[in-house]
Coordinates of C-alpha atoms in Angstrom, one line a residue:
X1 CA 85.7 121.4 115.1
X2 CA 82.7 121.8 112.3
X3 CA 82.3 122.4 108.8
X4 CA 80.4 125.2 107.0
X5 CA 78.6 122.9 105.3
X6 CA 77.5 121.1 108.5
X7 CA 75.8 124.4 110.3
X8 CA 71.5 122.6 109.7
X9 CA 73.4 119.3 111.5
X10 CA 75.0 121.6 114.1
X11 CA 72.2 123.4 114.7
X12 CA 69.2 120.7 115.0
X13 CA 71.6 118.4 117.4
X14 CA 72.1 121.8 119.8
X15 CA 68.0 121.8 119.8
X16 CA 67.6 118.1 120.6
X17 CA 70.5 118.8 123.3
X18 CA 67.9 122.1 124.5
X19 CA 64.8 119.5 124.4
X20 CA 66.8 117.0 126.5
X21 CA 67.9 119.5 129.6
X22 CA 64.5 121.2 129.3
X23 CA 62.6 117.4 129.7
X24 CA 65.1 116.4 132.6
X25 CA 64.4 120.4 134.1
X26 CA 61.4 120.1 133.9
X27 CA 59.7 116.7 134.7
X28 CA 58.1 116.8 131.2
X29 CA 57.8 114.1 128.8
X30 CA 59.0 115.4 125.6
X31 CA 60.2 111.9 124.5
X32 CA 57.7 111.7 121.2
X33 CA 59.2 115.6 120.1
X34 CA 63.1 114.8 120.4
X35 CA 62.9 111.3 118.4
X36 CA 60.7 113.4 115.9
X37 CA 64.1 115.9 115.5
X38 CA 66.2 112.8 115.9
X39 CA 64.6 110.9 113.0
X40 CA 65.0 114.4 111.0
X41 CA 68.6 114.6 112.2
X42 CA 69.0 111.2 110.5
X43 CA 67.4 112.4 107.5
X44 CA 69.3 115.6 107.2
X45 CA 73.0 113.6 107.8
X46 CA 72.4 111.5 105.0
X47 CA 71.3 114.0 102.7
X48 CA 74.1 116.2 103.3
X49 CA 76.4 113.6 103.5
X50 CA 75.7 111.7 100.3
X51 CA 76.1 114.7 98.6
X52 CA 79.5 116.0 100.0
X53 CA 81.5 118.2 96.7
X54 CA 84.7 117.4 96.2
X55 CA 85.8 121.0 97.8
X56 CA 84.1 119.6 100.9
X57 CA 86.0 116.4 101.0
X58 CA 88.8 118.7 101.1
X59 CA 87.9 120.3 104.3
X60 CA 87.2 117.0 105.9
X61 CA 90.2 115.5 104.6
X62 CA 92.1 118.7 106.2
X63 CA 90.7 118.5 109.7
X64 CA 93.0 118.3 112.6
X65 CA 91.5 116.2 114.4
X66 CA 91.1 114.2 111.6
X67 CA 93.0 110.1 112.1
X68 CA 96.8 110.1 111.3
X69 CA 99.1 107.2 111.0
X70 CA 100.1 107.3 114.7
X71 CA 96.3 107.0 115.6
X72 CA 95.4 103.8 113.3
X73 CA 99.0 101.4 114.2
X74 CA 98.3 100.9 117.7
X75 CA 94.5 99.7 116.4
X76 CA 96.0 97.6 113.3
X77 CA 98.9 96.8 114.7
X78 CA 101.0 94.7 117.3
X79 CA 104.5 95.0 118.6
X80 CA 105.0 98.2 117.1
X81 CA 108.7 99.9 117.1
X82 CA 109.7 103.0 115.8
X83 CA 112.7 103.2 113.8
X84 CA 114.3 106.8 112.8
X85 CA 117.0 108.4 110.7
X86 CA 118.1 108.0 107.7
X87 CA 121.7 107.5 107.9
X88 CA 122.7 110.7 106.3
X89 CA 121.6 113.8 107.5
X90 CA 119.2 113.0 110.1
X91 CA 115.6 112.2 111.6
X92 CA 112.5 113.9 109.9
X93 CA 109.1 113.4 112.1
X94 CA 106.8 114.2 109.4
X95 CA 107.5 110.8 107.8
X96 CA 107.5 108.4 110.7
X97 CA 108.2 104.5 110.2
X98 CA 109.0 101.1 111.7
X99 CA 108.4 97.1 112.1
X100 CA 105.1 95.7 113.7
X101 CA 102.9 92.6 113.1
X102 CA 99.8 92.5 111.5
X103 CA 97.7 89.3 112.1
X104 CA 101.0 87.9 113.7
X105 CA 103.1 88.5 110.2
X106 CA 105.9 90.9 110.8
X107 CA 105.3 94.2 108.6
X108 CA 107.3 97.8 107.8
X109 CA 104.9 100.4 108.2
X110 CA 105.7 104.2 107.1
X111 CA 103.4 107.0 106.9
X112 CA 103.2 110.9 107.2
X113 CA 102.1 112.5 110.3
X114 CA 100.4 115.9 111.2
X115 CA 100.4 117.3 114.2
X116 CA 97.0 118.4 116.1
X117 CA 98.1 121.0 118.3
X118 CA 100.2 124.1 117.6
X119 CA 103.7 122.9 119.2
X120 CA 102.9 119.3 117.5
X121 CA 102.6 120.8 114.1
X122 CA 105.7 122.0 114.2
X123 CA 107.7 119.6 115.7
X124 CA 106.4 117.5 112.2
X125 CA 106.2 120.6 110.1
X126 CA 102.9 119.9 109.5
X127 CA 103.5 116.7 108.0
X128 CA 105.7 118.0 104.8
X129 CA 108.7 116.0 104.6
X130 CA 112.3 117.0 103.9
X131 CA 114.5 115.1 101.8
X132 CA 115.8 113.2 105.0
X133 CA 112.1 112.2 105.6
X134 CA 111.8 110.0 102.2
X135 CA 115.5 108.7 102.5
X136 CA 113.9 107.2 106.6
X137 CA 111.5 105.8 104.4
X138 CA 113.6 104.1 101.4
X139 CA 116.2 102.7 103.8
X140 CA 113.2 101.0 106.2
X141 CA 112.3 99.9 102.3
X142 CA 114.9 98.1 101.4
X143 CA 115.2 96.6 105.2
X144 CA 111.5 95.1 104.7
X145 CA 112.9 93.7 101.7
X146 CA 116.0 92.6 102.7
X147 CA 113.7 91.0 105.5
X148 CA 110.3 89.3 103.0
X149 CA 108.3 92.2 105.1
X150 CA 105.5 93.6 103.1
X151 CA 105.6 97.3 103.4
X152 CA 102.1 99.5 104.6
X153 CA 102.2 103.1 104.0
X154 CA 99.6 105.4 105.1
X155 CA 99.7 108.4 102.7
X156 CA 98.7 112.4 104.3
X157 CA 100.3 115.4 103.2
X158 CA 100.0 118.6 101.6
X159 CA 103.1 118.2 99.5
X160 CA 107.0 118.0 100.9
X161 CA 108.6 120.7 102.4
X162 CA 109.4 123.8 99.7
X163 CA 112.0 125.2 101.7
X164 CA 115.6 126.3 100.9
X165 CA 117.3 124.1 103.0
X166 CA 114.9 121.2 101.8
X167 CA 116.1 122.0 97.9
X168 CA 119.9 122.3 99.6
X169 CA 119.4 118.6 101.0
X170 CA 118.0 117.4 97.0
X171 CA 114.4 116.7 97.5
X172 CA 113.4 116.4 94.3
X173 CA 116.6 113.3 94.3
X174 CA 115.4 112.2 97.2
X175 CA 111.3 111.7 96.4
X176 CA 112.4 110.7 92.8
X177 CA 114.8 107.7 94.0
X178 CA 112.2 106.8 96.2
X179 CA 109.8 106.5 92.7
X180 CA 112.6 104.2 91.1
X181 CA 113.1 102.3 93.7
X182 CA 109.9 101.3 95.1
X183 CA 108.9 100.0 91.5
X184 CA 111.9 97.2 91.8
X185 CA 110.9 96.4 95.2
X186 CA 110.2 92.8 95.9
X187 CA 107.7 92.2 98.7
X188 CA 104.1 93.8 98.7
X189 CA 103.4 97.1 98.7
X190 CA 99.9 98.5 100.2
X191 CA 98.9 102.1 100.1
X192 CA 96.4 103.7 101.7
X193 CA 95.5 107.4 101.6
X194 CA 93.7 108.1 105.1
X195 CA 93.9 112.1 104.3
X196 CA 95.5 114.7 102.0
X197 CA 98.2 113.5 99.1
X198 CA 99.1 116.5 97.2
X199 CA 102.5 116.2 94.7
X200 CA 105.4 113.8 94.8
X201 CA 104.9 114.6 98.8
X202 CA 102.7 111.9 98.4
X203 CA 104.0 110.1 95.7
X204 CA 107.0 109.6 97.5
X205 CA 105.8 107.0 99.6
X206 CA 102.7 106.0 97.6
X207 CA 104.1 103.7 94.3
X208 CA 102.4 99.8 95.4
X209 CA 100.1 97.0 94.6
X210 CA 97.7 98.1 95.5
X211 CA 96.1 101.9 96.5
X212 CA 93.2 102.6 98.6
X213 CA 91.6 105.6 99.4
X214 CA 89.6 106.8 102.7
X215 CA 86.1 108.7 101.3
X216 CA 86.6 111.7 102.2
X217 CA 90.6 111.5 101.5
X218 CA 92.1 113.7 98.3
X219 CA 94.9 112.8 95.7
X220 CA 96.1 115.1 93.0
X221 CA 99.1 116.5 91.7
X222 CA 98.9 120.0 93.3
X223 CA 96.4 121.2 95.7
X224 CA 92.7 122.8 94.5
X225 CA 94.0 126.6 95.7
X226 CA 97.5 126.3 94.1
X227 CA 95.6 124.9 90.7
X228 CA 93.1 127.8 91.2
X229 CA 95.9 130.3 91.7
X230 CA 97.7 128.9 88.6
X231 CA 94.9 128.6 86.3
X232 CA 92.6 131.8 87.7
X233 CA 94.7 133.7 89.3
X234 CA 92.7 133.5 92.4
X235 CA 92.4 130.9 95.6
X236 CA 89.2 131.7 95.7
X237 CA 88.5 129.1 92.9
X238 CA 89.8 126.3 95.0
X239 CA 86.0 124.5 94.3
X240 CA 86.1 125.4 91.0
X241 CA 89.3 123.5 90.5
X242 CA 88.6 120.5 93.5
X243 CA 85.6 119.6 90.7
X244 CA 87.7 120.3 87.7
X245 CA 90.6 118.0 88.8
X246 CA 89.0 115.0 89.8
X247 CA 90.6 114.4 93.1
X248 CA 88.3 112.3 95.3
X249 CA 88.7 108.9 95.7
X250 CA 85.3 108.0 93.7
X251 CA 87.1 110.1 90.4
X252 CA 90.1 107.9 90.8
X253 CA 88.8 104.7 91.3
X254 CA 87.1 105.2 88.0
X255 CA 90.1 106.3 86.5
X256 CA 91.8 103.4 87.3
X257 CA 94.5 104.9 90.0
X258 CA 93.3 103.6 93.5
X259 CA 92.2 100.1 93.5
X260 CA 89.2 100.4 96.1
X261 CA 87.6 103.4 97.7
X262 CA 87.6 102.9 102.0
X263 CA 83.8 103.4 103.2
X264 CA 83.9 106.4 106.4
X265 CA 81.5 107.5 109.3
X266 CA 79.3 110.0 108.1
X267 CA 81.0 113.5 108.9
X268 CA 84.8 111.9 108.3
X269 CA 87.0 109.3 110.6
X270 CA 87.6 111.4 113.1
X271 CA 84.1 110.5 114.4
X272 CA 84.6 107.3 114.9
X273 CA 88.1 106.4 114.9
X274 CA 87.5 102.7 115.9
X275 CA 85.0 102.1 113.2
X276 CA 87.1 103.1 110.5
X277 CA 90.0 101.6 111.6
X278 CA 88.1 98.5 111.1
X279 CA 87.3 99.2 107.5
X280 CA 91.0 100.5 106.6
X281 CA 91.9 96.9 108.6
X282 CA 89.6 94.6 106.0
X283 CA 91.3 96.3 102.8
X284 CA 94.8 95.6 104.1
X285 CA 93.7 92.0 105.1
X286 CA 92.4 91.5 101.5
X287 CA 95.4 93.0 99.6
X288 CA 97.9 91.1 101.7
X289 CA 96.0 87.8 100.9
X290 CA 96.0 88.5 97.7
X291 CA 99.5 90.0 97.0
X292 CA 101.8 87.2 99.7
X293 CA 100.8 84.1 97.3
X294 CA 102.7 86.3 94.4
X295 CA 106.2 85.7 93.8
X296 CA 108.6 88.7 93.6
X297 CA 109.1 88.8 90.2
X298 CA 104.7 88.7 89.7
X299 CA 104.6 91.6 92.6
X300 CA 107.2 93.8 90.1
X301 CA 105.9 93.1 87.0
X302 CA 102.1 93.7 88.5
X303 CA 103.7 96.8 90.0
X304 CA 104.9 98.0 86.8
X305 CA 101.9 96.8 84.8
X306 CA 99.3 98.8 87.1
X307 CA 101.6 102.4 86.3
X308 CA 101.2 101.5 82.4
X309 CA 97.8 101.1 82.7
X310 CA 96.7 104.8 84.5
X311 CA 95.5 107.4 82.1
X312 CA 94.4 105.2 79.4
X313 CA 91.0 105.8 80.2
X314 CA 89.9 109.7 80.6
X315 CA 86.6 111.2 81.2
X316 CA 85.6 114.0 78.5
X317 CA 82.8 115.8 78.4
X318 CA 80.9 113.2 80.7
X319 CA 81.7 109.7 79.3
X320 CA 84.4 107.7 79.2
X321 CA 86.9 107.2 76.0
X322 CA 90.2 105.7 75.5
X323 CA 93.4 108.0 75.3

């Protein structure tokens, strides 16, 4: 799966591939001509790369192949188990959660999960929760607290679920009593966007310590086409609006809401699933250390003091001035 913005990259790579077959057809040494394009191939990635727009972060962050929670436990993780239901209504798969260890300490981990293939999407609706999907995740909540587990979310949606019967089951309660409760909570909380977090879709499992953001990963409020829609009366703005917005994670680490930015593989995680799981590993191992030596009552009141702090700083008209 490529990008539009990748078609130079595509294209030099299927010449070096050309070069290649025609050497080994041919008995010819074409060695000096193919690390010439590879060096240029280097040269290329990074330039395109470094200077990714936020409307192509986007369509990174939106790839289907693209990491989801299920990919990075089993490389985090130990002892995994997968716990479901929330003890009303019923089981939704596009918030998925349960106890592991990390590092040998037991954990709660929760998270949203996409699916890659047709059949998968839908069995998780695409990873847009219903209501029954953020009470899963408050009751496995309150069990890591009940239980001194620090709680792990891994954030990646395009908003909860819009639909009738999700407004019949209350998901605006049900994402708002996840917000008031996971302020109280009193064990560590440690967020990490990995792809899209789009409304209180994301919010609703995303209020902790400490928030980190994958690269290439996107957080706002609504998503660049609905903002363009609202604000132009066309989707075809969606850039427009992706710069407008500030929604990447280098925006919002300057703004104060995510609390470090997660480095990834040039082209997005999903090209090296290993390497980044590695990175994402050394920002939970950091935030952990930090936040197990506080007590509860210094995890709810840093909690609480973090959420005061957001949006005193703005950026107007290029520079930064307080609100």
């Amino acid at each position: 799966m490529s990008l539009d913005f990748e078609g130079p990259i595509i294209e030099l790579k299927e010449k070096i591939d050309e070069l290649q077959k025609y050497m080994e057809k041919n008995d010819l040494d074409l060695s000096s001509e193919i690390h010439a394009l590879k060096e240029r191939l280097k040269v290329m990635q990074c330039e395109i790369y470094t200077n990714i727009s936020p409307s192509q972060r986007v369509q990174i962050a939106r790839l289907r192949n693209r990491p989801t929670t299920l990919d990075y436990i089993p490389l985090l993780f130990t002892d995994f188990i997968e716990l479901h239901g929330d003890r009303l209504y019923g089981d939704d798969k596009a918030i998925m959660g349960g106890i592991a260890k990390y590092k040998g300490m037991p954990v709660t981990i929760i998270g949203h999960q996409k699916g890659r293939n047709t059949k998968e999407s839908i069995e998780r609706n695409f990873g847009m929760a219903h209501p029954e999907g953020y009470r899963k995740a408050l009751r496995l909540m309150k069990q890591a607290e009940k239980f001194n587990r620090p709680i792990i979310t891994f954030i990646d949606t395009s908003g909860a679920y819009p639909g009738r019967e999700s407004e019949e089951r209350g998901i605006s309660e049900a994402i708002a009593r996840n917000l008031f409760e996971m302020v109280t909570l009193k064990v560590p909380i440690v967020c990490i966007v990995i792809g899209e977090a789009s409304s209180g879709g994301a919010l609703g499992i995303s209020i902790g310590n400490h928030i980190h953001m994958l690269d290439n990963s996107w957080y706002s409020v609504i998503s660049p086409e609905g903002a363009a829609s609202i604000l132009w009366k066309d989707a075809k703005y969606a850039p427009k609006a992706a710069e407008y917005m500030k929604i990447t994670a280098k925006d919002l680490k300057h703004l104060g809401i995510i609390d470090q930015i997660i480095p990834e593989v040039k082209g997005g995680a999903q090209n090296d699933i290993k390497w980044q799981a590695e990175r994402v590993d050394s920002v939970i191992e950091s935030s952990l250390k930090e936040l197990v030596l506080m007590s509860p009552e210094e995890l709810t009141q840093q909690r609480y003091e973090k959420y005061r702090e957001m949006g005193k700083t703005g950026i107007i008209n290029g520079t930064d001035e307080e609100k």
